[in-house]
PDB file of C-alpha atoms in Angstrom:
ATOM      1  CA  MET A   1      88.634  70.612 108.129  1.00 95.00           C
ATOM      2  CA  LYS A   2      85.454  69.068 109.561  1.00 98.00           C
ATOM      3  CA  LYS A   3      83.711  71.072 112.275  1.00 98.00           C
ATOM      4  CA  LEU A   4      80.749  70.979 114.588  1.00 98.00           C
ATOM      5  CA  PHE A   5      79.194  74.407 115.128  1.00 98.00           C
ATOM      6  CA  ALA A   6      77.083  74.926 118.263  1.00 98.00           C
ATOM      7  CA  MET A   7      75.056  78.122 117.919  1.00 98.00           C
ATOM      8  CA  TYR A   8      73.375  79.273 121.135  1.00 98.00           C
ATOM      9  CA  ALA A   9      70.407  81.635 121.285  1.00 98.00           C
ATOM     10  CA  GLN A  10      70.387  84.241 124.052  1.00 97.00           C
ATOM     11  CA  PRO A  11      69.638  82.535 127.396  1.00 97.00           C
ATOM     12  CA  ALA A  12      67.299  84.157 129.932  1.00 96.00           C
ATOM     13  CA  ASP A  13      70.039  84.125 132.583  1.00 97.00           C
ATOM     14  CA  GLU A  14      73.227  84.815 130.642  1.00 97.00           C
ATOM     15  CA  ALA A  15      75.514  84.837 133.679  1.00 97.00           C
ATOM     16  CA  ALA A  16      74.293  81.440 134.921  1.00 97.00           C
ATOM     17  CA  PHE A  17      74.481  80.037 131.397  1.00 97.00           C
ATOM     18  CA  LEU A  18      78.078  81.207 130.907  1.00 97.00           C
ATOM     19  CA  ARG A  19      79.087  79.897 134.324  1.00 98.00           C
ATOM     20  CA  HIS A  20      77.848  76.424 133.393  1.00 98.00           C
ATOM     21  CA  TYR A  21      79.247  76.733 129.867  1.00 98.00           C
ATOM     22  CA  ASN A  22      82.727  77.693 131.064  1.00 98.00           C
ATOM     23  CA  GLU A  23      82.995  75.598 134.220  1.00 98.00           C
ATOM     24  CA  VAL A  24      81.138  72.412 133.266  1.00 98.00           C
ATOM     25  CA  HIS A  25      80.469  72.164 129.533  1.00 98.00           C
ATOM     26  CA  THR A  26      83.796  73.362 128.095  1.00 98.00           C
ATOM     27  CA  PRO A  27      85.870  70.940 130.208  1.00 98.00           C
ATOM     28  CA  LEU A  28      83.649  68.084 128.931  1.00 98.00           C
ATOM     29  CA  VAL A  29      84.077  69.210 125.299  1.00 98.00           C
ATOM     30  CA  GLU A  30      87.843  69.476 125.717  1.00 98.00           C
ATOM     31  CA  LYS A  31      87.938  65.785 126.680  1.00 98.00           C
ATOM     32  CA  ILE A  32      86.456  64.655 123.315  1.00 98.00           C
ATOM     33  CA  PRO A  33      89.133  62.520 121.624  1.00 98.00           C
ATOM     34  CA  GLY A  34      90.427  63.917 118.334  1.00 97.00           C
ATOM     35  CA  LEU A  35      89.245  67.462 118.998  1.00 98.00           C
ATOM     36  CA  ALA A  36      91.860  69.567 117.194  1.00 98.00           C
ATOM     37  CA  ARG A  37      90.625  72.964 118.370  1.00 98.00           C
ATOM     38  CA  LEU A  38      87.748  74.634 120.185  1.00 98.00           C
ATOM     39  CA  VAL A  39      86.921  78.217 119.140  1.00 98.00           C
ATOM     40  CA  VAL A  40      84.335  80.143 121.145  1.00 98.00           C
ATOM     41  CA  ASN A  41      82.921  83.235 119.425  1.00 98.00           C
ATOM     42  CA  ARG A  42      80.881  85.810 121.327  1.00 98.00           C
ATOM     43  CA  VAL A  43      78.359  87.549 119.084  1.00 98.00           C
ATOM     44  CA  GLN A  44      78.601  91.328 119.308  1.00 97.00           C
ATOM     45  CA  ALA A  45      76.271  92.743 116.649  1.00 97.00           C
ATOM     46  CA  ALA A  46      74.010  91.992 113.689  1.00 96.00           C
ATOM     47  CA  PRO A  47      75.037  94.706 111.210  1.00 94.00           C
ATOM     48  CA  LEU A  48      72.000  94.238 108.946  1.00 92.00           C
ATOM     49  CA  GLY A  49      69.725  95.064 111.893  1.00 88.00           C
ATOM     50  CA  GLY A  50      67.454  93.177 114.272  1.00 87.00           C
ATOM     51  CA  GLU A  51      68.432  91.090 117.249  1.00 93.00           C
ATOM     52  CA  PRO A  52      71.265  88.626 116.603  1.00 97.00           C
ATOM     53  CA  PRO A  53      69.766  85.092 116.442  1.00 97.00           C
ATOM     54  CA  TYR A  54      72.667  83.760 118.569  1.00 98.00           C
ATOM     55  CA  PHE A  55      74.785  85.133 121.386  1.00 97.00           C
ATOM     56  CA  LEU A  56      77.537  82.521 121.258  1.00 98.00           C
ATOM     57  CA  ILE A  57      78.870  80.305 118.450  1.00 98.00           C
ATOM     58  CA  ALA A  58      81.307  77.539 119.392  1.00 98.00           C
ATOM     59  CA  GLU A  59      83.327  75.639 116.786  1.00 98.00           C
ATOM     60  CA  MET A  60      84.785  72.197 117.373  1.00 98.00           C
ATOM     61  CA  HIS A  61      87.424  71.431 114.746  1.00 98.00           C
ATOM     62  CA  PHE A  62      88.490  67.948 113.627  1.00 98.00           C
ATOM     63  CA  ALA A  63      91.259  67.070 111.200  1.00 97.00           C
ATOM     64  CA  ASP A  64      89.116  64.914 108.918  1.00 97.00           C
ATOM     65  CA  ASN A  65      85.934  62.852 108.544  1.00 96.00           C
ATOM     66  CA  ALA A  66      87.415  59.815 110.283  1.00 97.00           C
ATOM     67  CA  SER A  67      88.452  61.668 113.433  1.00 98.00           C
ATOM     68  CA  PHE A  68      85.100  63.495 113.474  1.00 98.00           C
ATOM     69  CA  THR A  69      83.126  60.236 113.238  1.00 97.00           C
ATOM     70  CA  GLN A  70      85.267  58.601 115.907  1.00 98.00           C
ATOM     71  CA  ALA A  71      84.846  61.632 118.172  1.00 98.00           C
ATOM     72  CA  MET A  72      81.059  61.630 117.772  1.00 97.00           C
ATOM     73  CA  ARG A  73      80.921  57.945 118.830  1.00 98.00           C
ATOM     74  CA  SER A  74      83.061  58.436 121.936  1.00 98.00           C
ATOM     75  CA  PRO A  75      81.735  58.234 125.507  1.00 98.00           C
ATOM     76  CA  GLU A  76      83.296  61.674 126.085  1.00 98.00           C
ATOM     77  CA  ASN A  77      81.105  63.121 123.319  1.00 98.00           C
ATOM     78  CA  ARG A  78      78.076  61.407 124.814  1.00 98.00           C
ATOM     79  CA  ALA A  79      78.844  63.043 128.176  1.00 98.00           C
ATOM     80  CA  ALA A  80      79.176  66.475 126.523  1.00 98.00           C
ATOM     81  CA  GLY A  81      75.933  65.869 124.576  1.00 97.00           C
ATOM     82  CA  ASP A  82      74.051  64.828 127.717  1.00 97.00           C
ATOM     83  CA  ASP A  83      75.224  67.990 129.425  1.00 98.00           C
ATOM     84  CA  LEU A  84      74.211  70.067 126.390  1.00 97.00           C
ATOM     85  CA  ALA A  85      70.704  68.582 126.388  1.00 95.00           C
ATOM     86  CA  ASP A  86      70.487  69.519 130.045  1.00 95.00           C
ATOM     87  CA  PHE A  87      71.663  73.141 130.145  1.00 96.00           C
ATOM     88  CA  ALA A  88      71.002  74.342 126.560  1.00 96.00           C
ATOM     89  CA  GLN A  89      67.681  72.680 125.712  1.00 91.00           C
ATOM     90  CA  GLY A  90      65.806  74.762 123.164  1.00 93.00           C
ATOM     91  CA  LEU A  91      68.730  77.204 122.856  1.00 97.00           C
ATOM     92  CA  VAL A  92      71.259  75.321 120.764  1.00 97.00           C
ATOM     93  CA  THR A  93      71.455  74.598 117.022  1.00 97.00           C
ATOM     94  CA  LEU A  94      74.148  72.116 115.974  1.00 97.00           C
ATOM     95  CA  LEU A  95      75.571  72.109 112.448  1.00 98.00           C
ATOM     96  CA  VAL A  96      78.142  69.793 110.879  1.00 98.00           C
ATOM     97  CA  VAL A  97      80.192  71.827 108.401  1.00 98.00           C
ATOM     98  CA  GLU A  98      83.255  71.388 106.237  1.00 98.00           C
ATOM     99  CA  ASP A  99      85.557  74.057 104.850  1.00 96.00           C
ATOM    100  CA  GLY A 100      88.033  74.056 102.011  1.00 78.00           C
TER     101      GLY A 100
ATOM    102  CA  MET B   1      90.354  87.775 116.494  1.00 95.00           C
ATOM    103  CA  LYS B   2      87.436  89.862 115.185  1.00 98.00           C
ATOM    104  CA  LYS B   3      85.266  88.199 112.542  1.00 98.00           C
ATOM    105  CA  LEU B   4      82.283  88.828 110.344  1.00 98.00           C
ATOM    106  CA  PHE B   5      80.115  85.731 109.864  1.00 98.00           C
ATOM    107  CA  ALA B   6      77.850  85.625 106.813  1.00 98.00           C
ATOM    108  CA  MET B   7      75.293  82.837 107.233  1.00 98.00           C
ATOM    109  CA  TYR B   8      73.324  82.005 104.080  1.00 98.00           C
ATOM    110  CA  ALA B   9      69.966  80.217 104.049  1.00 98.00           C
ATOM    111  CA  GLN B  10      69.363  77.671 101.300  1.00 97.00           C
ATOM    112  CA  PRO B  11      68.825  79.500  97.982  1.00 97.00           C
ATOM    113  CA  ALA B  12      66.138  78.313  95.537  1.00 96.00           C
ATOM    114  CA  ASP B  13      68.743  77.856  92.796  1.00 97.00           C
ATOM    115  CA  GLU B  14      71.827  76.606  94.619  1.00 97.00           C
ATOM    116  CA  ALA B  15      73.961  76.174  91.492  1.00 97.00           C
ATOM    117  CA  ALA B  16      73.319  79.748  90.283  1.00 97.00           C
ATOM    118  CA  PHE B  17      73.890  81.078  93.791  1.00 97.00           C
ATOM    119  CA  LEU B  18      77.231  79.279  94.147  1.00 97.00           C
ATOM    120  CA  ARG B  19      78.334  80.397  90.700  1.00 98.00           C
ATOM    121  CA  HIS B  20      77.765  84.035  91.662  1.00 98.00           C
ATOM    122  CA  TYR B  21      79.220  83.470  95.140  1.00 98.00           C
ATOM    123  CA  ASN B  22      82.426  81.910  93.813  1.00 98.00           C
ATOM    124  CA  GLU B  23      82.948  83.923  90.647  1.00 98.00           C
ATOM    125  CA  VAL B  24      81.739  87.396  91.664  1.00 98.00           C
ATOM    126  CA  HIS B  25      81.257  87.748  95.414  1.00 98.00           C
ATOM    127  CA  THR B  26      84.358  85.966  96.736  1.00 98.00           C
ATOM    128  CA  PRO B  27      86.778  87.988  94.544  1.00 98.00           C
ATOM    129  CA  LEU B  28      85.142  91.191  95.880  1.00 98.00           C
ATOM    130  CA  VAL B  29      85.477  89.988  99.498  1.00 98.00           C
ATOM    131  CA  GLU B  30      89.123  89.062  98.955  1.00 98.00           C
ATOM    132  CA  LYS B  31      89.857  92.678  97.987  1.00 98.00           C
ATOM    133  CA  ILE B  32      88.718  94.048 101.372  1.00 98.00           C
ATOM    134  CA  PRO B  33      91.797  95.658 102.953  1.00 98.00           C
ATOM    135  CA  GLY B  34      92.925  94.064 106.216  1.00 97.00           C
ATOM    136  CA  LEU B  35      91.110  90.768 105.606  1.00 98.00           C
ATOM    137  CA  ALA B  36      93.364  88.233 107.316  1.00 98.00           C
ATOM    138  CA  ARG B  37      91.496  85.110 106.211  1.00 98.00           C
ATOM    139  CA  LEU B  38      88.305  83.986 104.509  1.00 98.00           C
ATOM    140  CA  VAL B  39      86.890  80.619 105.594  1.00 98.00           C
ATOM    141  CA  VAL B  40      83.924  79.190 103.689  1.00 98.00           C
ATOM    142  CA  ASN B  41      82.048  76.398 105.476  1.00 98.00           C
ATOM    143  CA  ARG B  42      79.510  74.240 103.653  1.00 98.00           C
ATOM    144  CA  VAL B  43      76.794  72.977 105.988  1.00 98.00           C
ATOM    145  CA  GLN B  44      76.331  69.198 105.759  1.00 97.00           C
ATOM    146  CA  ALA B  45      73.901  68.241 108.514  1.00 97.00           C
ATOM    147  CA  ALA B  46      71.925  69.363 111.553  1.00 96.00           C
ATOM    148  CA  PRO B  47      72.518  66.499 113.995  1.00 94.00           C
ATOM    149  CA  LEU B  48      69.701  67.487 116.375  1.00 92.00           C
ATOM    150  CA  GLY B  49      67.200  67.108 113.507  1.00 88.00           C
ATOM    151  CA  GLY B  50      65.229  69.364 111.207  1.00 87.00           C
ATOM    152  CA  GLU B  51      66.464  71.261 108.189  1.00 93.00           C
ATOM    153  CA  PRO B  52      69.729  73.181 108.721  1.00 97.00           C
ATOM    154  CA  PRO B  53      68.890  76.920 108.935  1.00 97.00           C
ATOM    155  CA  TYR B  54      71.903  77.714 106.699  1.00 98.00           C
ATOM    156  CA  PHE B  55      73.628  75.998 103.817  1.00 97.00           C
ATOM    157  CA  LEU B  56      76.821  78.070 103.826  1.00 98.00           C
ATOM    158  CA  ILE B  57      78.623  80.004 106.577  1.00 98.00           C
ATOM    159  CA  ALA B  58      81.487  82.288 105.552  1.00 98.00           C
ATOM    160  CA  GLU B  59      83.913  83.782 108.068  1.00 98.00           C
ATOM    161  CA  MET B  60      85.939  86.902 107.409  1.00 98.00           C
ATOM    162  CA  HIS B  61      88.769  87.185 109.946  1.00 98.00           C
ATOM    163  CA  PHE B  62      90.484  90.415 110.996  1.00 98.00           C
ATOM    164  CA  ALA B  63      93.452  90.764 113.312  1.00 97.00           C
ATOM    165  CA  ASP B  64      91.820  93.275 115.665  1.00 97.00           C
ATOM    166  CA  ASN B  65      89.068  95.875 116.146  1.00 96.00           C
ATOM    167  CA  ALA B  66      91.008  98.603 114.344  1.00 97.00           C
ATOM    168  CA  SER B  67      91.575  96.608 111.166  1.00 98.00           C
ATOM    169  CA  PHE B  68      87.952  95.413 111.252  1.00 98.00           C
ATOM    170  CA  THR B  69      86.609  98.966 111.540  1.00 97.00           C
ATOM    171  CA  GLN B  70      88.901 100.211 108.799  1.00 98.00           C
ATOM    172  CA  ALA B  71      87.864  97.301 106.558  1.00 98.00           C
ATOM    173  CA  MET B  72      84.153  97.980 107.102  1.00 97.00           C
ATOM    174  CA  ARG B  73      84.645 101.624 106.039  1.00 98.00           C
ATOM    175  CA  SER B  74      86.552 100.778 102.848  1.00 98.00           C
ATOM    176  CA  PRO B  75      85.146 101.220  99.329  1.00 98.00           C
ATOM    177  CA  GLU B  76      86.042  97.563  98.697  1.00 98.00           C
ATOM    178  CA  ASN B  77      83.737  96.522 101.558  1.00 98.00           C
ATOM    179  CA  ARG B  78      81.006  98.758 100.162  1.00 98.00           C
ATOM    180  CA  ALA B  79      81.350  97.010  96.787  1.00 98.00           C
ATOM    181  CA  ALA B  80      81.115  93.587  98.443  1.00 98.00           C
ATOM    182  CA  GLY B  81      78.113  94.758 100.499  1.00 97.00           C
ATOM    183  CA  ASP B  82      76.326  96.120  97.410  1.00 97.00           C
ATOM    184  CA  ASP B  83      76.850  92.800  95.683  1.00 98.00           C
ATOM    185  CA  LEU B  84      75.608  90.926  98.775  1.00 97.00           C
ATOM    186  CA  ALA B  85      72.415  93.014  98.883  1.00 95.00           C
ATOM    187  CA  ASP B  86      71.893  92.141  95.244  1.00 95.00           C
ATOM    188  CA  PHE B  87      72.389  88.368  95.143  1.00 96.00           C
ATOM    189  CA  ALA B  88      71.676  87.312  98.725  1.00 96.00           C
ATOM    190  CA  GLN B  89      68.749  89.536  99.701  1.00 91.00           C
ATOM    191  CA  GLY B  90      66.614  87.801 102.312  1.00 93.00           C
ATOM    192  CA  LEU B  91      69.057  84.888 102.529  1.00 97.00           C
ATOM    193  CA  VAL B  92      71.964  86.269 104.524  1.00 97.00           C
ATOM    194  CA  THR B  93      72.419  86.934 108.246  1.00 97.00           C
ATOM    195  CA  LEU B  94      75.548  88.899 109.190  1.00 97.00           C
ATOM    196  CA  LEU B  95      77.077  88.640 112.657  1.00 98.00           C
ATOM    197  CA  VAL B  96      80.064  90.446 114.128  1.00 98.00           C
ATOM    198  CA  VAL B  97      81.805  88.079 116.554  1.00 98.00           C
ATOM    199  CA  GLU B  98      84.976  87.949 118.606  1.00 98.00           C
ATOM    200  CA  ASP B  99      86.821  84.912 119.911  1.00 96.00           C
ATOM    201  CA  GLY B 100      89.405  84.472 122.618  1.00 79.00           C
TER     202      GLY B 100
END
């Protein structure tokens, strides 16, 4: 399974961030063709101590490399990326990962 | 779903690290009672640029808070944690997360 992880650092205004994330960004992400699953993890604790480096980690799952590549090239992904650059600038780390 | 994410920074000797991770650490993790699923993600790229902050992200899934808490208190989890402190000192960030 190929995935895109979006790891968000704590925003200054968490409520406003989550409002935009839930009401604007998530609907854009859900339109990305080939997206098999979106998993949104809320970070609750960093058991080894210190402040957690992220407060939210979203996972976008794709069946394989081909559907991932096609998704990344889609206008729907461009729209989601433009929105991300707008509301999460300086807060988000994106990682392409593969399991299995 | 309650999860423990273990995010590993790039080790100096990746081959030695992966040998220990696969042959020693993973079998210890798989013994933790109540572990519903272990997902090991290899990081391939950081599409926004720069070096990826992690090279491997492991997810330990638990059905609910109760099974997570029980798992964390188990001797098997202590054994896995002792091993982690030994081979991944300074490389690992642990996060407790919840989805849904």
